[in-house]
mmCIF file of C-alpha atoms in Angstrom:
data_model
loop_
_atom_site.group_PDB
_atom_site.id
_atom_site.type_symbol
_atom_site.label_atom_id
_atom_site.label_comp_id
_atom_site.label_asym_id
_atom_site.label_seq_id
_atom_site.Cartn_x
_atom_site.Cartn_y
_atom_site.Cartn_z
ATOM 1 C CA ASP A 205 21.906 -18.356 44.479
ATOM 2 C CA ALA A 206 23.072 -17.099 41.080
ATOM 3 C CA LYS A 207 26.796 -16.658 40.526
ATOM 4 C CA THR A 208 28.593 -13.329 40.239
ATOM 5 C CA THR A 209 31.973 -12.547 38.679
ATOM 6 C CA GLN A 210 34.260 -9.780 39.935
ATOM 7 C CA PRO A 211 37.874 -8.802 39.242
ATOM 8 C CA ASN A 212 40.254 -10.071 41.901
ATOM 9 C CA SER A 213 41.784 -6.676 42.607
ATOM 10 C CA MET A 214 41.664 -3.011 41.682
ATOM 11 C CA GLU A 215 43.697 0.046 42.572
ATOM 12 C CA SER A 216 42.675 3.645 42.988
ATOM 13 C CA ASN A 217 44.207 6.934 44.000
ATOM 14 C CA GLU A 218 42.794 8.697 47.004
ATOM 15 C CA GLU A 219 40.000 11.192 46.269
ATOM 16 C CA GLU A 220 39.455 9.669 42.825
ATOM 17 C CA PRO A 221 36.198 7.905 41.860
ATOM 18 C CA VAL A 222 36.243 4.109 41.813
ATOM 19 C CA HIS A 223 34.033 1.877 39.685
ATOM 20 C CA LEU A 224 33.843 -1.738 40.862
ATOM 21 C CA PRO A 225 32.211 -4.015 38.262
ATOM 22 C CA CYS A 226 30.174 -7.163 38.792
ATOM 23 C CA ASN A 227 28.790 -9.549 36.189
ATOM 24 C CA HIS A 228 25.728 -11.647 36.943
ATOM 25 C CA SER A 229 24.515 -12.943 33.597
ATOM 26 C CA THR A 230 22.236 -15.620 35.132
ATOM 27 C CA ILE A 231 20.373 -13.239 37.442
ATOM 28 C CA SER A 232 16.695 -14.041 37.916
ATOM 29 C CA GLY A 233 13.830 -11.581 38.017
ATOM 30 C CA THR A 234 13.479 -11.836 41.792
ATOM 31 C CA ASP A 235 17.178 -11.354 42.635
ATOM 32 C CA TYR A 236 18.330 -8.217 44.385
ATOM 33 C CA ILE A 237 21.949 -7.096 43.844
ATOM 34 C CA HIS A 238 23.680 -6.538 47.172
ATOM 35 C CA TRP A 239 27.145 -5.194 47.943
ATOM 36 C CA TYR A 240 29.001 -5.810 51.165
ATOM 37 C CA ARG A 241 32.570 -4.880 51.991
ATOM 38 C CA GLN A 242 35.065 -6.246 54.483
ATOM 39 C CA LEU A 243 37.700 -3.968 55.948
ATOM 40 C CA PRO A 244 40.893 -5.577 57.258
ATOM 41 C CA SER A 245 40.359 -7.620 60.426
ATOM 42 C CA GLN A 246 36.635 -6.832 60.529
ATOM 43 C CA GLY A 247 33.410 -8.593 59.640
ATOM 44 C CA PRO A 248 31.647 -7.687 56.396
ATOM 45 C CA GLU A 249 29.402 -4.639 56.362
ATOM 46 C CA TYR A 250 26.453 -3.729 54.166
ATOM 47 C CA VAL A 251 27.096 -1.114 51.491
ATOM 48 C CA ILE A 252 24.087 -0.885 49.197
ATOM 49 C CA HIS A 253 21.521 -2.928 47.291
ATOM 50 C CA GLY A 254 19.156 -2.512 44.338
ATOM 51 C CA LEU A 255 16.776 -4.316 42.014
ATOM 52 C CA THR A 256 16.446 -2.438 38.729
ATOM 53 C CA SER A 257 16.976 1.281 39.238
ATOM 54 C CA ASN A 258 20.207 2.999 40.171
ATOM 55 C CA VAL A 259 20.550 3.598 43.909
ATOM 56 C CA ASN A 260 22.432 6.142 45.997
ATOM 57 C CA ASN A 261 23.238 6.264 49.691
ATOM 58 C CA ARG A 262 25.779 8.005 51.868
ATOM 59 C CA MET A 263 28.413 5.343 51.209
ATOM 60 C CA ALA A 264 28.138 4.688 47.480
ATOM 61 C CA SER A 265 26.059 4.501 44.317
ATOM 62 C CA LEU A 266 24.907 1.388 42.499
ATOM 63 C CA ALA A 267 24.473 1.487 38.743
ATOM 64 C CA ILE A 268 22.493 -1.431 37.304
ATOM 65 C CA ALA A 269 22.559 -2.285 33.612
ATOM 66 C CA GLU A 270 19.239 -2.195 31.789
ATOM 67 C CA ASP A 271 19.314 -5.973 31.206
ATOM 68 C CA ARG A 272 20.433 -6.476 34.862
ATOM 69 C CA LYS A 273 23.266 -8.764 33.786
ATOM 70 C CA SER A 274 25.873 -6.472 35.271
ATOM 71 C CA SER A 275 26.197 -3.740 37.862
ATOM 72 C CA THR A 276 28.804 -1.270 39.082
ATOM 73 C CA LEU A 277 29.473 -0.048 42.595
ATOM 74 C CA ILE A 278 30.674 3.536 42.526
ATOM 75 C CA LEU A 279 32.679 5.158 45.296
ATOM 76 C CA HIS A 280 32.634 8.826 44.397
ATOM 77 C CA ARG A 281 35.823 9.820 46.222
ATOM 78 C CA ALA A 282 37.899 6.939 47.500
ATOM 79 C CA THR A 283 39.691 7.386 50.802
ATOM 80 C CA LEU A 284 42.262 5.193 52.510
ATOM 81 C CA ARG A 285 39.432 3.936 54.742
ATOM 82 C CA ASP A 286 37.726 2.451 51.676
ATOM 83 C CA ALA A 287 40.510 -0.097 51.196
ATOM 84 C CA ALA A 288 38.649 -3.389 51.609
ATOM 85 C CA VAL A 289 37.351 -6.484 49.845
ATOM 86 C CA TYR A 290 34.076 -5.702 48.072
ATOM 87 C CA TYR A 291 31.566 -8.493 47.520
ATOM 88 C CA CYS A 292 28.749 -8.447 44.964
ATOM 89 C CA ILE A 293 25.993 -10.877 46.021
ATOM 90 C CA LEU A 294 22.630 -11.831 44.529
ATOM 91 C CA ARG A 295 19.784 -12.436 46.974
ATOM 92 C CA ASP A 296 16.342 -13.758 46.115
ATOM 93 C CA ARG A 297 13.757 -11.336 47.475
ATOM 94 C CA ALA A 298 11.122 -14.028 47.313
ATOM 95 C CA GLY A 299 13.012 -16.513 49.422
ATOM 96 C CA THR A 300 13.256 -17.012 53.133
ATOM 97 C CA ALA A 301 16.676 -18.635 52.901
ATOM 98 C CA SER A 302 18.407 -15.349 53.487
ATOM 99 C CA LYS A 303 22.014 -16.475 53.732
ATOM 100 C CA LEU A 304 24.704 -14.501 51.940
ATOM 101 C CA THR A 305 26.711 -16.505 49.408
ATOM 102 C CA PHE A 306 30.091 -14.794 49.153
ATOM 103 C CA GLY A 307 32.554 -15.187 46.301
ATOM 104 C CA THR A 308 36.149 -14.040 46.587
ATOM 105 C CA GLY A 309 35.267 -10.395 45.905
ATOM 106 C CA THR A 310 37.418 -7.530 44.634
ATOM 107 C CA ARG A 311 40.274 -6.309 46.797
ATOM 108 C CA LEU A 312 40.455 -2.527 46.475
ATOM 109 C CA GLN A 313 43.743 -0.811 47.201
ATOM 110 C CA VAL A 314 43.721 2.951 47.696
ATOM 111 C CA THR A 315 46.966 4.879 47.509
ATOM 112 C CA LEU A 316 47.922 8.470 48.251
ATOM 113 C CA GLU B 120 22.733 0.705 69.084
ATOM 114 C CA ALA B 121 25.183 -1.983 70.125
ATOM 115 C CA GLY B 122 26.486 -4.210 67.365
ATOM 116 C CA VAL B 123 26.993 -7.960 67.243
ATOM 117 C CA ALA B 124 29.348 -9.068 69.992
ATOM 118 C CA GLN B 125 31.640 -12.077 69.756
ATOM 119 C CA SER B 126 34.145 -13.643 72.095
ATOM 120 C CA PRO B 127 36.889 -14.554 72.276
ATOM 121 C CA ARG B 128 38.542 -12.536 69.524
ATOM 122 C CA TYR B 129 41.440 -14.952 69.186
ATOM 123 C CA LYS B 130 41.937 -18.582 70.149
ATOM 124 C CA ILE B 131 44.865 -20.953 69.660
ATOM 125 C CA ILE B 132 44.399 -24.661 70.345
ATOM 126 C CA GLU B 133 46.034 -27.975 69.535
ATOM 127 C CA LYS B 134 44.360 -30.336 67.101
ATOM 128 C CA ARG B 135 41.864 -32.722 68.708
ATOM 129 C CA GLN B 136 41.084 -30.167 71.430
ATOM 130 C CA SER B 137 37.661 -28.573 71.850
ATOM 131 C CA VAL B 138 36.739 -24.912 71.487
ATOM 132 C CA ALA B 139 33.604 -22.803 71.830
ATOM 133 C CA PHE B 140 32.686 -19.398 70.468
ATOM 134 C CA TRP B 141 30.008 -17.084 71.781
ATOM 135 C CA CYS B 142 27.822 -14.582 69.945
ATOM 136 C CA ASN B 143 25.363 -11.961 71.196
ATOM 137 C CA PRO B 144 23.299 -10.564 68.300
ATOM 138 C CA ILE B 145 21.738 -7.149 67.998
ATOM 139 C CA SER B 146 18.749 -6.850 70.326
ATOM 140 C CA GLY B 147 15.503 -7.829 68.643
ATOM 141 C CA HIS B 148 17.090 -9.634 65.711
ATOM 142 C CA ALA B 149 15.296 -12.895 65.030
ATOM 143 C CA THR B 150 17.842 -14.437 62.694
ATOM 144 C CA LEU B 151 21.384 -15.405 63.619
ATOM 145 C CA TYR B 152 24.078 -16.797 61.317
ATOM 146 C CA TRP B 153 27.475 -18.403 61.823
ATOM 147 C CA TYR B 154 29.938 -18.130 58.941
ATOM 148 C CA GLN B 155 33.405 -19.629 58.512
ATOM 149 C CA GLN B 156 36.013 -17.609 56.614
ATOM 150 C CA ILE B 157 39.192 -19.363 55.564
ATOM 151 C CA LEU B 158 42.126 -17.119 54.670
ATOM 152 C CA GLY B 159 41.783 -15.716 51.145
ATOM 153 C CA GLN B 160 38.163 -16.795 50.741
ATOM 154 C CA GLY B 161 34.786 -15.207 51.302
ATOM 155 C CA PRO B 162 32.722 -16.242 54.317
ATOM 156 C CA LYS B 163 30.741 -19.486 54.049
ATOM 157 C CA LEU B 164 27.518 -20.075 55.976
ATOM 158 C CA LEU B 165 27.705 -22.846 58.570
ATOM 159 C CA ILE B 166 24.317 -22.519 60.251
ATOM 160 C CA GLN B 167 21.313 -20.191 60.358
ATOM 161 C CA PHE B 168 18.847 -19.836 63.235
ATOM 162 C CA GLN B 169 15.448 -18.206 63.209
ATOM 163 C CA ASN B 170 14.711 -17.451 66.863
ATOM 164 C CA ASN B 171 15.960 -20.677 68.472
ATOM 165 C CA GLY B 172 15.195 -23.030 65.569
ATOM 166 C CA VAL B 173 17.667 -24.162 62.911
ATOM 167 C CA VAL B 174 16.761 -23.080 59.364
ATOM 168 C CA ASP B 175 19.842 -24.166 57.441
ATOM 169 C CA ASP B 176 22.753 -26.291 58.667
ATOM 170 C CA SER B 177 23.511 -28.002 55.377
ATOM 171 C CA GLN B 178 27.186 -26.953 55.383
ATOM 172 C CA LEU B 179 27.861 -27.606 59.060
ATOM 173 C CA PRO B 180 30.248 -30.569 59.585
ATOM 174 C CA LYS B 181 27.967 -32.193 62.115
ATOM 175 C CA ASP B 182 30.457 -34.854 63.164
ATOM 176 C CA ARG B 183 32.535 -32.177 64.888
ATOM 177 C CA PHE B 184 30.625 -28.888 64.857
ATOM 178 C CA SER B 185 27.562 -28.070 66.917
ATOM 179 C CA ALA B 186 25.661 -24.873 67.606
ATOM 180 C CA GLU B 187 22.788 -23.779 69.748
ATOM 181 C CA ARG B 188 20.793 -20.640 70.331
ATOM 182 C CA LEU B 189 19.127 -20.748 73.703
ATOM 183 C CA LYS B 190 16.019 -18.612 74.252
ATOM 184 C CA GLY B 191 16.432 -17.166 70.769
ATOM 185 C CA VAL B 192 19.144 -14.715 71.819
ATOM 186 C CA ASP B 193 22.797 -15.681 72.411
ATOM 187 C CA SER B 194 24.422 -18.477 70.484
ATOM 188 C CA THR B 195 27.431 -20.743 70.895
ATOM 189 C CA LEU B 196 29.345 -22.619 68.219
ATOM 190 C CA LYS B 197 31.465 -25.569 69.317
ATOM 191 C CA ILE B 198 34.122 -27.621 67.578
ATOM 192 C CA GLN B 199 35.003 -30.993 69.076
ATOM 193 C CA PRO B 200 37.571 -32.255 68.166
ATOM 194 C CA ALA B 201 39.305 -29.564 66.127
ATOM 195 C CA LYS B 202 41.286 -30.310 62.982
ATOM 196 C CA LEU B 203 44.029 -28.283 61.333
ATOM 197 C CA GLU B 204 41.656 -27.294 58.515
ATOM 198 C CA ASP B 205 39.330 -25.622 61.027
ATOM 199 C CA SER B 206 41.791 -22.731 61.281
ATOM 200 C CA ALA B 207 39.692 -19.774 60.137
ATOM 201 C CA VAL B 208 37.787 -16.713 61.277
ATOM 202 C CA TYR B 209 34.328 -17.534 62.632
ATOM 203 C CA LEU B 210 31.865 -14.732 62.029
ATOM 204 C CA CYS B 211 28.506 -14.270 63.656
ATOM 205 C CA ALA B 212 25.839 -12.136 61.994
ATOM 206 C CA SER B 213 22.251 -11.209 62.744
ATOM 207 C CA SER B 214 19.310 -9.717 60.897
ATOM 208 C CA PHE B 215 15.921 -8.432 62.015
ATOM 209 C CA ARG B 216 13.917 -10.837 59.892
ATOM 210 C CA TRP B 217 14.578 -13.892 57.749
ATOM 211 C CA VAL B 218 13.534 -12.517 54.384
ATOM 212 C CA GLY B 219 15.949 -12.609 51.510
ATOM 213 C CA THR B 220 16.792 -8.926 51.468
ATOM 214 C CA ASP B 221 17.306 -8.028 55.121
ATOM 215 C CA THR B 222 20.651 -6.480 55.956
ATOM 216 C CA GLN B 223 22.976 -8.726 57.909
ATOM 217 C CA TYR B 224 25.118 -7.172 60.626
ATOM 218 C CA PHE B 225 28.391 -8.920 61.358
ATOM 219 C CA GLY B 226 30.474 -9.149 64.481
ATOM 220 C CA PRO B 227 34.268 -8.759 64.448
ATOM 221 C CA GLY B 228 34.835 -12.510 64.320
ATOM 222 C CA THR B 229 36.903 -15.014 66.267
ATOM 223 C CA ARG B 230 40.213 -16.003 64.713
ATOM 224 C CA LEU B 231 40.909 -19.680 65.444
ATOM 225 C CA THR B 232 44.346 -21.201 64.943
ATOM 226 C CA VAL B 233 44.635 -24.984 65.243
ATOM 227 C CA LEU B 234 48.207 -26.237 65.694
#
């Protein structure tokens, strides 16, 4: 799986938007960009994924650069419950080896 | 819909002892994964099952770790004998299929402390 690079930590104020960046300069044409997050003392949970176009769901938005070498997870209004480690992961849509290869992620702190 | 169940949630053992973890995936999910998460790191895949067959166990320390998935449903992960460096959270996950984009659903994990 191709490597991703994320900042170790970020801070946000509650009810403010948060933009979590991810660089993946060696992404291949068949790689999807997935985001998972891990709340304290819980297993990771799926957030969102995309291939080329920007994506929106009830949890977040995913903005993908035109050259696909970077992406940004957007939380429109951060709450205290969004404090977690966010992982950006590339997954080959053409492959059957569907494991998730986690890096160290970005630890998001949300303050009042 | 019930999520992925794991037990026990916590386990403390002495080094060289044995321990087993149990996982019940979401009903109907063909693929089951065991991950190890050491403090401060992201989870690392230990083994992946499709139904009751092993797909990937390349990072499983086979001299001490073993896993099985009987009848393609529940799974157990065993460590025998445990070492201090096995202290970690062991996460079980499942997905409906084994394609590269299927969402994985994780259980709460078992926190193992080896003294």
